[in-house]
Coordinates of C-alpha atoms in Angstrom, one line a residue:
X10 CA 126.0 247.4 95.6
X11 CA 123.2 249.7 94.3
X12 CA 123.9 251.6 90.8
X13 CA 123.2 255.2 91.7
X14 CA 121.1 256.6 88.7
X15 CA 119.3 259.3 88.7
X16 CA 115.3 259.7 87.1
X17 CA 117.5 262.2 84.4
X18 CA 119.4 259.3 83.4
X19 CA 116.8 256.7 83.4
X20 CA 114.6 259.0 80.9
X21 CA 117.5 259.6 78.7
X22 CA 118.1 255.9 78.7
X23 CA 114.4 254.8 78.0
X24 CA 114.4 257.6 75.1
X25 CA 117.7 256.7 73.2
X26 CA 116.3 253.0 73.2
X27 CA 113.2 253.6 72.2
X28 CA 113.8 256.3 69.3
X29 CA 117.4 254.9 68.3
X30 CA 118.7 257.6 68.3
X31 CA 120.5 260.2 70.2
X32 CA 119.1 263.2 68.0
X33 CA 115.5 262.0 68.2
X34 CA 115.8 261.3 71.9
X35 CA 117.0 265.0 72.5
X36 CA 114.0 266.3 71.0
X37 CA 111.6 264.6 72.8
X38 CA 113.1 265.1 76.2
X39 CA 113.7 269.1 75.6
X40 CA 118.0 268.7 76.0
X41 CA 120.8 269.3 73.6
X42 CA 122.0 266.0 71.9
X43 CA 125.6 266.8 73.6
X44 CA 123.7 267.0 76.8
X45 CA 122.1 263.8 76.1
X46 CA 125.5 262.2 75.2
X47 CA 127.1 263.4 78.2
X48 CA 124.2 262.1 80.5
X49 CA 124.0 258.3 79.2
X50 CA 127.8 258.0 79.1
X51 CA 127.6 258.7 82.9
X52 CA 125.0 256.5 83.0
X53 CA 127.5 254.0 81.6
X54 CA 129.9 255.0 83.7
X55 CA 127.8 254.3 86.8
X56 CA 126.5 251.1 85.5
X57 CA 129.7 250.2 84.7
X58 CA 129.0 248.7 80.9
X59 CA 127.7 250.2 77.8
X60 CA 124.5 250.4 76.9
X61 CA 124.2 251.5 73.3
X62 CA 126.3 250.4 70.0
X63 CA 126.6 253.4 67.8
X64 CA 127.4 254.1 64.5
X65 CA 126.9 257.5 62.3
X66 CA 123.3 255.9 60.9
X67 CA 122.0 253.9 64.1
X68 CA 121.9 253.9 67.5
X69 CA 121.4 250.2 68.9
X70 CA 121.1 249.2 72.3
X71 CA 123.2 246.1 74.0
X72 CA 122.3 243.2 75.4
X73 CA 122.3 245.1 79.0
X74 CA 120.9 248.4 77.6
X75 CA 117.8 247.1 76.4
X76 CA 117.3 245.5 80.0
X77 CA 117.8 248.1 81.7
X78 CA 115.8 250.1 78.9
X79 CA 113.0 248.2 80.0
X80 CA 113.4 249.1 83.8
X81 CA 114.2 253.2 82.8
X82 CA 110.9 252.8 80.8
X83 CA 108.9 251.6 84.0
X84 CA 110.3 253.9 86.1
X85 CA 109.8 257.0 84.2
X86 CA 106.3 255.7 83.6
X87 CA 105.5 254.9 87.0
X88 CA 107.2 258.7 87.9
X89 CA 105.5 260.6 85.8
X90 CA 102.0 258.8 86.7
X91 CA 102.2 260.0 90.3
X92 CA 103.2 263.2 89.1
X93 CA 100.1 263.8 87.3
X94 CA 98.4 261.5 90.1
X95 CA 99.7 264.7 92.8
X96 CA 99.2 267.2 90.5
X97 CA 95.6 266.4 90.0
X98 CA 94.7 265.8 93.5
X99 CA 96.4 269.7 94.0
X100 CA 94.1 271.0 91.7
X101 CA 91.1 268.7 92.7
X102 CA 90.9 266.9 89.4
X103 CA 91.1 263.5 90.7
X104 CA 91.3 262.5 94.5
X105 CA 88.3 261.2 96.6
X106 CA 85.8 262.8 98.4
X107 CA 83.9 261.1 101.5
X108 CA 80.7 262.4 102.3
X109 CA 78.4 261.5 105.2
X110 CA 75.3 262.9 105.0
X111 CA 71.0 262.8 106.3
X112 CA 69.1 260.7 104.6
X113 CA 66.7 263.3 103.4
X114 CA 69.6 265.1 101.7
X115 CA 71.3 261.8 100.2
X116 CA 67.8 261.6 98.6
X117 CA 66.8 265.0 97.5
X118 CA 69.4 267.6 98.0
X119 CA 72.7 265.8 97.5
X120 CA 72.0 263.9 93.7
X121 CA 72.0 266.7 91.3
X122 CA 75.1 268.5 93.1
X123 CA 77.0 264.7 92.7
X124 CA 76.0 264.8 89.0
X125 CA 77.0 267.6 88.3
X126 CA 80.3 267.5 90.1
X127 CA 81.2 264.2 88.9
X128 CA 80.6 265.1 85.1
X129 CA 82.8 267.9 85.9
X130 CA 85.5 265.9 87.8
X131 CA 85.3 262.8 86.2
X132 CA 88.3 261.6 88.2
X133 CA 87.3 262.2 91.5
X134 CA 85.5 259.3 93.8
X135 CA 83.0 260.3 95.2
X136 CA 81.9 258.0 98.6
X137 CA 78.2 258.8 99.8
X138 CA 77.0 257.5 103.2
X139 CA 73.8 258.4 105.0
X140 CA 72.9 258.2 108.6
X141 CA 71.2 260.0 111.3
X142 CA 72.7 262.8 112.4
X143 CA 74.3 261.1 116.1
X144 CA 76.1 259.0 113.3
X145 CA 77.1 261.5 111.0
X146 CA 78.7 263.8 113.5
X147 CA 81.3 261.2 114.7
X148 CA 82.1 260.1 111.3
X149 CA 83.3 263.3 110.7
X150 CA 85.3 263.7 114.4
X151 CA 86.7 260.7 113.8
X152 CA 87.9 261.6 110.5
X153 CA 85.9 258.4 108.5
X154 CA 84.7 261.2 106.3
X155 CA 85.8 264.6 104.8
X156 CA 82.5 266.1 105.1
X157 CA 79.1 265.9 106.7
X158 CA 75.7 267.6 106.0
X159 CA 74.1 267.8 109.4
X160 CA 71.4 270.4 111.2
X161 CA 72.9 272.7 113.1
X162 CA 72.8 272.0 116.7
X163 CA 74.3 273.9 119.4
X164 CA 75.6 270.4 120.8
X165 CA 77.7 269.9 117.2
X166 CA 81.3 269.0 118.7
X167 CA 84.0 272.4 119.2
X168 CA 86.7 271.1 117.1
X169 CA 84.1 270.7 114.0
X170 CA 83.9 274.1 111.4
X171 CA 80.6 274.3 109.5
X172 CA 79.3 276.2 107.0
X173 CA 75.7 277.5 106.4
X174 CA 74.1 276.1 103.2
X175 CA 70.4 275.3 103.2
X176 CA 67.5 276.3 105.7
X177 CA 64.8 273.7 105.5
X178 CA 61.5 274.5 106.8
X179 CA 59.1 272.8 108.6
X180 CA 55.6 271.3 107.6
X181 CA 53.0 269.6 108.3
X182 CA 51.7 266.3 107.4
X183 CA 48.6 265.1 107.1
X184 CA 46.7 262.1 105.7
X185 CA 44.6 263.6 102.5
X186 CA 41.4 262.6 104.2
X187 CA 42.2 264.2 107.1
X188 CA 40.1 267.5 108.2
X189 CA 42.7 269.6 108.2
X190 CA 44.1 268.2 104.6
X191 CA 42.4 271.4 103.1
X192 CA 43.9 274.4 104.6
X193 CA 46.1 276.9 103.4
X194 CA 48.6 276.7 106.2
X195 CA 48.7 275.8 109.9
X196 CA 49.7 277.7 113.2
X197 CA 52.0 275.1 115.9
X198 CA 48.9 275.9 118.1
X199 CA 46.8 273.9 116.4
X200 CA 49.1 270.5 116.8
X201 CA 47.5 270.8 120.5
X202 CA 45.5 267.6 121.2
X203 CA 46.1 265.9 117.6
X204 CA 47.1 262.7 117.7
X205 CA 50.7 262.7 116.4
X206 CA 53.7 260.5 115.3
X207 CA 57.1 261.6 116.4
X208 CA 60.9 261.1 115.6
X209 CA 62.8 259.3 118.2
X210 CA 65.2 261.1 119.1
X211 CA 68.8 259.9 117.4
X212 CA 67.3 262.3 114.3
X213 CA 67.9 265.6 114.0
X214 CA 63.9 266.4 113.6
X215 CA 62.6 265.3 116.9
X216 CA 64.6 267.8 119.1
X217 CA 63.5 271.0 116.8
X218 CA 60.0 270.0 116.6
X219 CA 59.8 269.2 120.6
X220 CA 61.0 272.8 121.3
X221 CA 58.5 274.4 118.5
X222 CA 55.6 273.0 120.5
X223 CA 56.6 273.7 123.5
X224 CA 57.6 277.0 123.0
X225 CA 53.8 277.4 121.3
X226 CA 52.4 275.8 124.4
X227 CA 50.8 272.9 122.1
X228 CA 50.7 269.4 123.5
X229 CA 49.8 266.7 121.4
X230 CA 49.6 263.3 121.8
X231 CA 51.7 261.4 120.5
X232 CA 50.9 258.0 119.8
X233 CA 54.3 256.5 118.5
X234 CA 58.0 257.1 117.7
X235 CA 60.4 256.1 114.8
X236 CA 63.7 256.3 114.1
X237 CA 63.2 256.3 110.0
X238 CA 61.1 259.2 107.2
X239 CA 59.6 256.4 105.6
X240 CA 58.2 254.9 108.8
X241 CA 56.4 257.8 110.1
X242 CA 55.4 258.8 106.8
X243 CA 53.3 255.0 106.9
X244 CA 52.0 255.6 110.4
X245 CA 50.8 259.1 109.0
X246 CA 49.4 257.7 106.1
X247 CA 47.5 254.4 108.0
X248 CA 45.7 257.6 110.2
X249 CA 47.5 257.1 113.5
X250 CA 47.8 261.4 113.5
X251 CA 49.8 263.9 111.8
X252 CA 53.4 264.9 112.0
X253 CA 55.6 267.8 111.8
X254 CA 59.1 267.3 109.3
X255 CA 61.5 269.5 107.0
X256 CA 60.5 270.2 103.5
X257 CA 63.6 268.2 102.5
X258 CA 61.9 265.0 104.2
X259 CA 58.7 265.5 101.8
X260 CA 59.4 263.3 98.8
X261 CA 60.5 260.5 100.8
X262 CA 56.9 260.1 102.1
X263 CA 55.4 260.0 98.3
X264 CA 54.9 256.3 98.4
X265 CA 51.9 257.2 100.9
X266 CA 48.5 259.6 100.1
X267 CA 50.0 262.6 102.2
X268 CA 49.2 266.5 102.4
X269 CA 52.1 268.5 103.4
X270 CA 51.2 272.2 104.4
X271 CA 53.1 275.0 105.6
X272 CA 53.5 275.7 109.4
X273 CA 53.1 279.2 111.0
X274 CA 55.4 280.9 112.3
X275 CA 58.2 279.4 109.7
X276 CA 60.8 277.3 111.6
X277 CA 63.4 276.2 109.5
X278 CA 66.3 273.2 110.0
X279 CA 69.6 275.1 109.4
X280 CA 71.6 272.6 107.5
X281 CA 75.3 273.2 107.2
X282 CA 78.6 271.4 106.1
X283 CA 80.8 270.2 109.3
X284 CA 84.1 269.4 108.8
X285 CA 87.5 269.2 110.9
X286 CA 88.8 272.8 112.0
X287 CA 92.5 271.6 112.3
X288 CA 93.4 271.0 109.1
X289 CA 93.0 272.7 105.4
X290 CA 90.5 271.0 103.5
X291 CA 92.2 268.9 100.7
X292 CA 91.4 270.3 96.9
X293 CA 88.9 268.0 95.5
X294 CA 86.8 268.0 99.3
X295 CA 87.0 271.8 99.4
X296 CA 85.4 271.8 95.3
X297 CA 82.4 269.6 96.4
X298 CA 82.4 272.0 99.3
X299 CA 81.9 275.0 96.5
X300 CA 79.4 273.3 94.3
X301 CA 77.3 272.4 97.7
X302 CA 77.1 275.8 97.9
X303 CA 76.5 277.4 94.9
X304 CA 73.7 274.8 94.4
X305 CA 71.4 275.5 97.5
X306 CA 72.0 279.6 96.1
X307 CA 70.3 278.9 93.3

């Protein structure tokens, strides 16, 4: 048979033990002492033995009372842990956050919003993955992640929500010994004929930059494809030809003598924060949410 008690009378139980003494124990748990009396002898009751030997100067607990002292104690401890536990992740003072994200944000964007945020919410896990956008998107569909910081597309899935929260324009790049290293800035036109190097197409830059030139009527030739920033930054900076990529993308081509210059008209990436439209976001995801905004305001 299962003794009934209640959390009420395993912290009056745990208190009387612990203080010896019924006064005391009263105090710290915010009841009258008669209330206090009345609650452990029900506990007694229930149990069906008495827990605590008193006299008019001590309070002493019984053989069985300090056993089951010991049990009241882990209970209320355990209770009022996941209280604080559910009442932080309410607020968004502890919880986890998973973020999926492109690697030129995980690298220059996202850092110094995740410092910030975590010296803020100390408590809150943070979980950082970075992939090309085709495997960002269905992180986030499938619901591997709470968040993901993709280019807007209009291919982006119906039952995602984003949010606008950087535009990221396009430059060029150019080996610095290259003749067109020098200038100012450089119309699309003029990509027509270079030799190039190109994004395959799993990233998020090759299908904006394909439209760009083909909307400017420029045709250049491109010599090779890769998937990765770091890759075609090296075939840019070896002199196979010259490439078109976000500002974002920049500083993870500074391991190679590069030249970035603006591009004319401005075309920028339109990055945004996709998540699940079905479902409130939970506190501590909607807070990174904020501060990923207010930072790319600044």
């Amino acid at each position: 048979m299962v003794i009934n008690l209640s959390l009420h009378h395993l912290r009056a139980i745990e208190a009387v033990q612990r203080t010896e003494s019924f006064t005391r124990a009263a105090e710290e748990i915010e009841v009258s002492q008669p209330a206090l009396s009345r609650t452990v002898a029900e506990a007694e009751r229930r149990i069906g033995t008495q827990l605590f030997e008193r006299t008019t100067r001590k309070v002493t607990a019984t053989v069985t009372g300090t056993e089951v002292a010991l049990y009241a104690a882990h209970a209320v401890r355990s209770f009022d842990s996941a209280l604080e536990r559910i009442s932080g992740f309410v607020t968004g003072s502890s919880g986890q956050v998973r973020i999926a994200c492109l690697p030129s944000l995980a690298a220059t964007g996202l850092p110094e919003v995740v410092h910030a945020f975590r010296r803020e919410f100390p408590e809150v896990e943070l979980v950082i993955r970075d992939a090309a956008q085709d495997q960002v998107v269905p992180m986030v569909t499938e619901g591997t992640v709470d968040i993901g910081l993709v280019a807007f597309t209009d291919s982006l899935p119906a039952d995602l929500a984003v949010t606008p929260f950087l535009s990221d324009p396009f430059v060029a790049i150019v080996p610095r010994g290259h003749r067109l290293a020098a200038r100012a800035s450089l119309r699309w036109e003029e990509f027509h004929g270079e030799e190039f190097v190109g994004f395959n197409s799993v990233t998020s830059i090759a299908p904006m930059v394909r439209r760009t030139l083909l909307k400017a009527a420029a045709e250049p030739h491109e010599v090779q494809t890769a998937d990765t920033i770091p890759a075609v930054g090296g075939m840019v900076a070896a002199g196979m030809g010259i490439t078109a990529v976000p500002r974002l993308v920049v500083p993870l081509m500074n391991f190679s003598d590069l030249v970035s210059i603006p591009i004319m008209p401005t075309i920028e990436r339109k990055l945004v924060i996709a998540y699940l439209s079905d479902a409130p976001l939970p506190r501590p995801v909607f807070n990174f949410k904020q501060r990923l905004i207010e930072s790319a305001a600044e």
